[in-house]
PDB file of C-alpha atoms in Angstrom:
ATOM      1  CA  UNK A 276      94.333  81.940 119.326  1.00 42.00           C
ATOM      2  CA  UNK A 277      94.704  85.009 121.589  1.00 42.00           C
ATOM      3  CA  UNK A 278      91.032  84.956 122.116  1.00 41.00           C
ATOM      4  CA  UNK A 279      91.355  81.277 123.378  1.00 45.00           C
ATOM      5  CA  UNK A 280      94.313  82.173 125.592  1.00 47.00           C
ATOM      6  CA  UNK A 281      92.041  84.824 127.157  1.00 42.00           C
ATOM      7  CA  UNK A 282      89.482  82.139 127.692  1.00 44.00           C
ATOM      8  CA  UNK A 283      91.723  79.721 129.071  1.00 47.00           C
ATOM      9  CA  UNK A 284      93.103  82.397 131.468  1.00 47.00           C
ATOM     10  CA  UNK A 285      89.574  83.027 132.502  1.00 46.00           C
ATOM     11  CA  UNK A 286      89.187  79.223 132.730  1.00 53.00           C
ATOM     12  CA  UNK A 287      92.069  79.065 135.457  1.00 52.00           C
ATOM     13  CA  UNK A 288      95.248  77.791 133.830  1.00 50.00           C
ATOM     14  CA  UNK A 289      96.653  81.198 133.469  1.00 52.00           C
ATOM     15  CA  UNK A 290      96.349  81.186 129.547  1.00 50.00           C
ATOM     16  CA  UNK A 291      99.901  79.592 129.375  1.00 50.00           C
ATOM     17  CA  UNK A 292     100.401  78.370 125.975  1.00 55.00           C
ATOM     18  CA  UNK A 293     102.536  75.294 126.593  1.00 63.00           C
ATOM     19  CA  UNK A 294      99.521  73.967 129.177  1.00 72.00           C
ATOM     20  CA  UNK A 295      96.225  74.876 127.470  1.00 79.00           C
ATOM     21  CA  UNK A 296      93.158  74.109 129.559  1.00 89.00           C
ATOM     22  CA  UNK A 297      90.147  72.219 128.829  1.00 90.00           C
ATOM     23  CA  UNK A 298      88.188  75.179 127.574  1.00 90.00           C
ATOM     24  CA  UNK A 299      91.130  76.303 125.209  1.00 89.00           C
ATOM     25  CA  UNK A 300      91.316  72.532 123.768  1.00 89.00           C
ATOM     26  CA  UNK A 301      87.425  72.706 123.285  1.00 90.00           C
ATOM     27  CA  UNK A 302      87.468  75.813 121.576  1.00 91.00           C
ATOM     28  CA  UNK A 303      90.390  74.714 119.334  1.00 90.00           C
ATOM     29  CA  UNK A 304      88.616  71.424 118.619  1.00 89.00           C
ATOM     30  CA  UNK A 305      85.212  73.511 117.921  1.00 89.00           C
ATOM     31  CA  UNK A 306      87.053  75.576 115.468  1.00 92.00           C
ATOM     32  CA  UNK A 307      88.699  72.679 113.508  1.00 91.00           C
ATOM     33  CA  UNK A 308      85.301  71.199 113.166  1.00 91.00           C
ATOM     34  CA  UNK A 309      83.654  74.637 111.980  1.00 92.00           C
ATOM     35  CA  UNK A 310      86.733  75.061 109.481  1.00 94.00           C
ATOM     36  CA  UNK A 311      85.780  71.294 108.195  1.00 94.00           C
ATOM     37  CA  UNK A 312      82.460  72.727 107.149  1.00 94.00           C
ATOM     38  CA  UNK A 313      79.963  71.691 110.001  1.00 94.00           C
ATOM     39  CA  UNK A 314      77.995  74.572 111.856  1.00 92.00           C
ATOM     40  CA  UNK A 315      76.283  74.397 114.884  1.00 91.00           C
ATOM     41  CA  UNK A 316      72.358  74.281 114.555  1.00 90.00           C
ATOM     42  CA  UNK A 317      71.028  73.853 117.695  1.00 91.00           C
ATOM     43  CA  UNK A 318      72.363  73.466 121.494  1.00 93.00           C
ATOM     44  CA  UNK A 319      70.253  71.733 124.433  1.00 94.00           C
ATOM     45  CA  UNK A 320      67.355  70.796 121.899  1.00 93.00           C
ATOM     46  CA  UNK A 321      64.627  68.720 123.754  1.00 93.00           C
ATOM     47  CA  UNK A 322      62.235  66.300 122.347  1.00 92.00           C
ATOM     48  CA  UNK A 323      59.401  64.302 124.170  1.00 88.00           C
ATOM     49  CA  UNK A 324      56.857  62.009 123.013  1.00 86.00           C
ATOM     50  CA  UNK A 325      59.222  59.938 120.989  1.00 91.00           C
ATOM     51  CA  UNK A 326      57.212  57.000 120.218  1.00 90.00           C
ATOM     52  CA  UNK A 327      58.490  53.262 119.589  1.00 90.00           C
ATOM     53  CA  UNK A 328      56.111  50.721 117.847  1.00 84.00           C
ATOM     54  CA  UNK A 329      54.287  48.623 120.079  1.00 83.00           C
ATOM     55  CA  UNK A 330      55.626  50.253 123.078  1.00 87.00           C
ATOM     56  CA  UNK A 331      53.581  51.627 125.921  1.00 83.00           C
ATOM     57  CA  UNK A 332      55.729  54.531 126.997  1.00 85.00           C
ATOM     58  CA  UNK A 333      57.142  57.410 125.108  1.00 89.00           C
ATOM     59  CA  UNK A 334      60.688  58.881 125.436  1.00 91.00           C
ATOM     60  CA  UNK A 335      61.913  62.131 125.937  1.00 92.00           C
ATOM     61  CA  UNK A 336      65.403  63.704 126.066  1.00 93.00           C
ATOM     62  CA  UNK A 337      67.589  66.773 125.542  1.00 95.00           C
ATOM     63  CA  UNK A 338      70.319  66.678 123.160  1.00 95.00           C
ATOM     64  CA  UNK A 339      73.357  68.735 123.618  1.00 96.00           C
ATOM     65  CA  UNK A 340      74.167  69.708 120.152  1.00 95.00           C
ATOM     66  CA  UNK A 341      73.110  69.444 116.762  1.00 94.00           C
ATOM     67  CA  UNK A 342      75.355  70.157 113.712  1.00 94.00           C
ATOM     68  CA  UNK A 343      75.053  70.343 110.053  1.00 91.00           C
ATOM     69  CA  UNK A 344      77.143  69.930 107.290  1.00 92.00           C
ATOM     70  CA  UNK A 345      76.112  70.524 103.445  1.00 91.00           C
ATOM     71  CA  UNK A 346      77.140  67.264 102.026  1.00 91.00           C
ATOM     72  CA  UNK A 347      77.491  65.244 105.270  1.00 91.00           C
ATOM     73  CA  UNK A 348      74.078  65.806 106.813  1.00 91.00           C
ATOM     74  CA  UNK A 349      73.175  66.245 110.592  1.00 92.00           C
ATOM     75  CA  UNK A 350      74.869  64.956 113.542  1.00 94.00           C
ATOM     76  CA  UNK A 351      73.663  65.154 117.077  1.00 95.00           C
ATOM     77  CA  UNK A 352      76.259  65.329 120.062  1.00 95.00           C
ATOM     78  CA  UNK A 353      76.220  64.362 123.427  1.00 96.00           C
ATOM     79  CA  UNK A 354      78.985  66.222 125.723  1.00 94.00           C
ATOM     80  CA  UNK A 355      80.602  63.687 128.052  1.00 93.00           C
ATOM     81  CA  UNK A 356      83.107  64.499 131.058  1.00 91.00           C
ATOM     82  CA  UNK A 357      83.904  60.900 131.857  1.00 88.00           C
ATOM     83  CA  UNK A 358      84.703  57.728 130.268  1.00 88.00           C
ATOM     84  CA  UNK A 359      82.770  57.105 126.741  1.00 91.00           C
ATOM     85  CA  UNK A 360      80.840  53.959 126.428  1.00 92.00           C
ATOM     86  CA  UNK A 361      82.259  51.639 123.871  1.00 90.00           C
ATOM     87  CA  UNK A 362      80.562  50.592 120.496  1.00 90.00           C
ATOM     88  CA  UNK A 363      79.695  47.018 122.206  1.00 92.00           C
ATOM     89  CA  UNK A 364      77.801  48.413 125.032  1.00 93.00           C
ATOM     90  CA  UNK A 365      75.999  50.913 122.675  1.00 92.00           C
ATOM     91  CA  UNK A 366      75.354  48.620 119.706  1.00 89.00           C
ATOM     92  CA  UNK A 367      75.614  44.807 120.826  1.00 87.00           C
ATOM     93  CA  UNK A 368      74.582  45.114 124.342  1.00 89.00           C
ATOM     94  CA  UNK A 369      71.893  47.819 124.146  1.00 86.00           C
ATOM     95  CA  UNK A 370      73.043  48.922 127.689  1.00 89.00           C
ATOM     96  CA  UNK A 371      73.610  52.691 126.604  1.00 91.00           C
ATOM     97  CA  UNK A 372      70.195  53.775 124.844  1.00 91.00           C
ATOM     98  CA  UNK A 373      71.007  57.418 124.902  1.00 93.00           C
ATOM     99  CA  UNK A 374      72.629  57.715 121.605  1.00 95.00           C
ATOM    100  CA  UNK A 375      70.198  55.593 119.566  1.00 95.00           C
ATOM    101  CA  UNK A 376      67.244  57.270 120.996  1.00 94.00           C
ATOM    102  CA  UNK A 377      68.719  60.579 119.708  1.00 95.00           C
ATOM    103  CA  UNK A 378      69.436  59.101 116.483  1.00 94.00           C
ATOM    104  CA  UNK A 379      65.707  57.911 116.144  1.00 93.00           C
ATOM    105  CA  UNK A 380      64.468  61.404 117.147  1.00 92.00           C
ATOM    106  CA  UNK A 381      66.871  63.173 114.847  1.00 92.00           C
ATOM    107  CA  UNK A 382      66.156  60.714 111.968  1.00 89.00           C
ATOM    108  CA  UNK A 383      62.165  60.987 112.390  1.00 88.00           C
ATOM    109  CA  UNK A 384      62.466  64.859 112.275  1.00 87.00           C
ATOM    110  CA  UNK A 385      61.393  65.249 116.050  1.00 86.00           C
ATOM    111  CA  UNK A 386      64.752  67.036 116.862  1.00 80.00           C
ATOM    112  CA  UNK A 387      64.548  69.602 114.337  1.00 69.00           C
ATOM    113  CA  UNK A 388      67.270  72.361 114.055  1.00 58.00           C
ATOM    114  CA  UNK A 389      65.436  74.310 111.268  1.00 56.00           C
ATOM    115  CA  UNK A 390      64.297  72.842 107.861  1.00 52.00           C
ATOM    116  CA  UNK A 391      65.149  69.194 106.974  1.00 57.00           C
ATOM    117  CA  UNK A 392      67.672  69.321 104.169  1.00 56.00           C
ATOM    118  CA  UNK A 393      68.818  65.851 104.343  1.00 62.00           C
ATOM    119  CA  UNK A 394      67.997  62.303 105.393  1.00 76.00           C
ATOM    120  CA  UNK A 395      71.692  61.656 106.552  1.00 89.00           C
ATOM    121  CA  UNK A 396      71.623  61.621 110.334  1.00 92.00           C
ATOM    122  CA  UNK A 397      74.176  60.603 112.923  1.00 94.00           C
ATOM    123  CA  UNK A 398      75.194  60.757 116.354  1.00 96.00           C
ATOM    124  CA  UNK A 399      78.219  60.661 118.539  1.00 96.00           C
ATOM    125  CA  UNK A 400      80.179  61.938 121.781  1.00 95.00           C
ATOM    126  CA  UNK A 401      82.234  65.016 122.448  1.00 94.00           C
ATOM    127  CA  UNK A 402      84.665  63.654 125.152  1.00 92.00           C
ATOM    128  CA  UNK A 403      85.749  66.381 127.484  1.00 92.00           C
ATOM    129  CA  UNK A 404      87.385  64.407 130.080  1.00 88.00           C
ATOM    130  CA  UNK A 405      90.683  66.477 130.414  1.00 87.00           C
ATOM    131  CA  UNK A 406      92.572  69.132 128.642  1.00 88.00           C
ATOM    132  CA  UNK A 407      94.443  66.212 126.689  1.00 86.00           C
ATOM    133  CA  UNK A 408      91.227  64.508 125.634  1.00 83.00           C
ATOM    134  CA  UNK A 409      88.972  66.622 123.644  1.00 87.00           C
ATOM    135  CA  UNK A 410      87.545  65.144 120.713  1.00 85.00           C
ATOM    136  CA  UNK A 411      84.484  64.219 118.647  1.00 87.00           C
ATOM    137  CA  UNK A 412      83.802  60.345 118.551  1.00 92.00           C
ATOM    138  CA  UNK A 413      81.236  59.647 115.827  1.00 94.00           C
ATOM    139  CA  UNK A 414      79.291  56.604 117.004  1.00 95.00           C
ATOM    140  CA  UNK A 415      76.811  56.585 114.184  1.00 95.00           C
ATOM    141  CA  UNK A 416      78.058  58.320 111.068  1.00 94.00           C
ATOM    142  CA  UNK A 417      75.637  60.483 109.009  1.00 93.00           C
ATOM    143  CA  UNK A 418      76.920  58.665 106.087  1.00 89.00           C
ATOM    144  CA  UNK A 419      75.542  55.547 106.974  1.00 90.00           C
ATOM    145  CA  UNK A 420      72.012  54.125 106.912  1.00 90.00           C
ATOM    146  CA  UNK A 421      70.862  53.330 110.112  1.00 91.00           C
ATOM    147  CA  UNK A 422      67.453  52.052 109.595  1.00 89.00           C
ATOM    148  CA  UNK A 423      67.809  48.438 110.069  1.00 91.00           C
ATOM    149  CA  UNK A 424      69.923  49.086 113.183  1.00 93.00           C
ATOM    150  CA  UNK A 425      67.128  51.186 114.611  1.00 93.00           C
ATOM    151  CA  UNK A 426      64.459  48.731 113.543  1.00 92.00           C
ATOM    152  CA  UNK A 427      66.136  46.277 115.810  1.00 92.00           C
ATOM    153  CA  UNK A 428      66.813  48.680 118.606  1.00 92.00           C
ATOM    154  CA  UNK A 429      63.192  49.672 118.696  1.00 92.00           C
ATOM    155  CA  UNK A 430      62.293  46.274 119.053  1.00 92.00           C
ATOM    156  CA  UNK A 431      64.450  45.510 121.799  1.00 90.00           C
ATOM    157  CA  UNK A 432      63.684  48.733 123.758  1.00 91.00           C
ATOM    158  CA  UNK A 433      59.798  48.017 123.285  1.00 92.00           C
ATOM    159  CA  UNK A 434      60.385  44.462 124.562  1.00 91.00           C
ATOM    160  CA  UNK A 435      62.349  45.615 127.580  1.00 89.00           C
ATOM    161  CA  UNK A 436      59.973  48.662 128.401  1.00 89.00           C
ATOM    162  CA  UNK A 437      56.889  46.760 128.130  1.00 89.00           C
ATOM    163  CA  UNK A 438      58.106  43.956 130.460  1.00 90.00           C
ATOM    164  CA  UNK A 439      58.843  46.344 132.979  1.00 89.00           C
ATOM    165  CA  UNK A 440      55.285  47.775 132.954  1.00 82.00           C
ATOM    166  CA  UNK A 441      53.664  44.471 132.620  1.00 77.00           C
TER     167      UNK A 441
END
């Protein structure tokens, strides 16, 4: 905990134990995640040429972080400093395509972080809105099969993008 206090002091809150700052809380959250068996495998991993069947364009992006767990699989994370989009906007309304695109790239092996050891893939956010609100929010659990969802998502994206370019 002492190194965290020093880093928190460097981040501007004086390192006070009773008022930890954002950096301190993020480090504590990361430590808990590591103690749960997860390990960081890649940071700021880019991908391009993500093909979607029957779509005229290819997607590209950059994932903030990819973690792996020997039993759970892989999960890609997107850091957010503002409000997180809800499941309805991501899954039902398809107005937030970022995580599904990341999940598709990860599940296809386009977003590699070393040798593939599992087919279990997930995606989520790491919320960094304030010192009191630092947390991992899994939107697509690695333990769940996402094939059917991703097939429907690809159809919607292809239809939307093709109509724009028509």
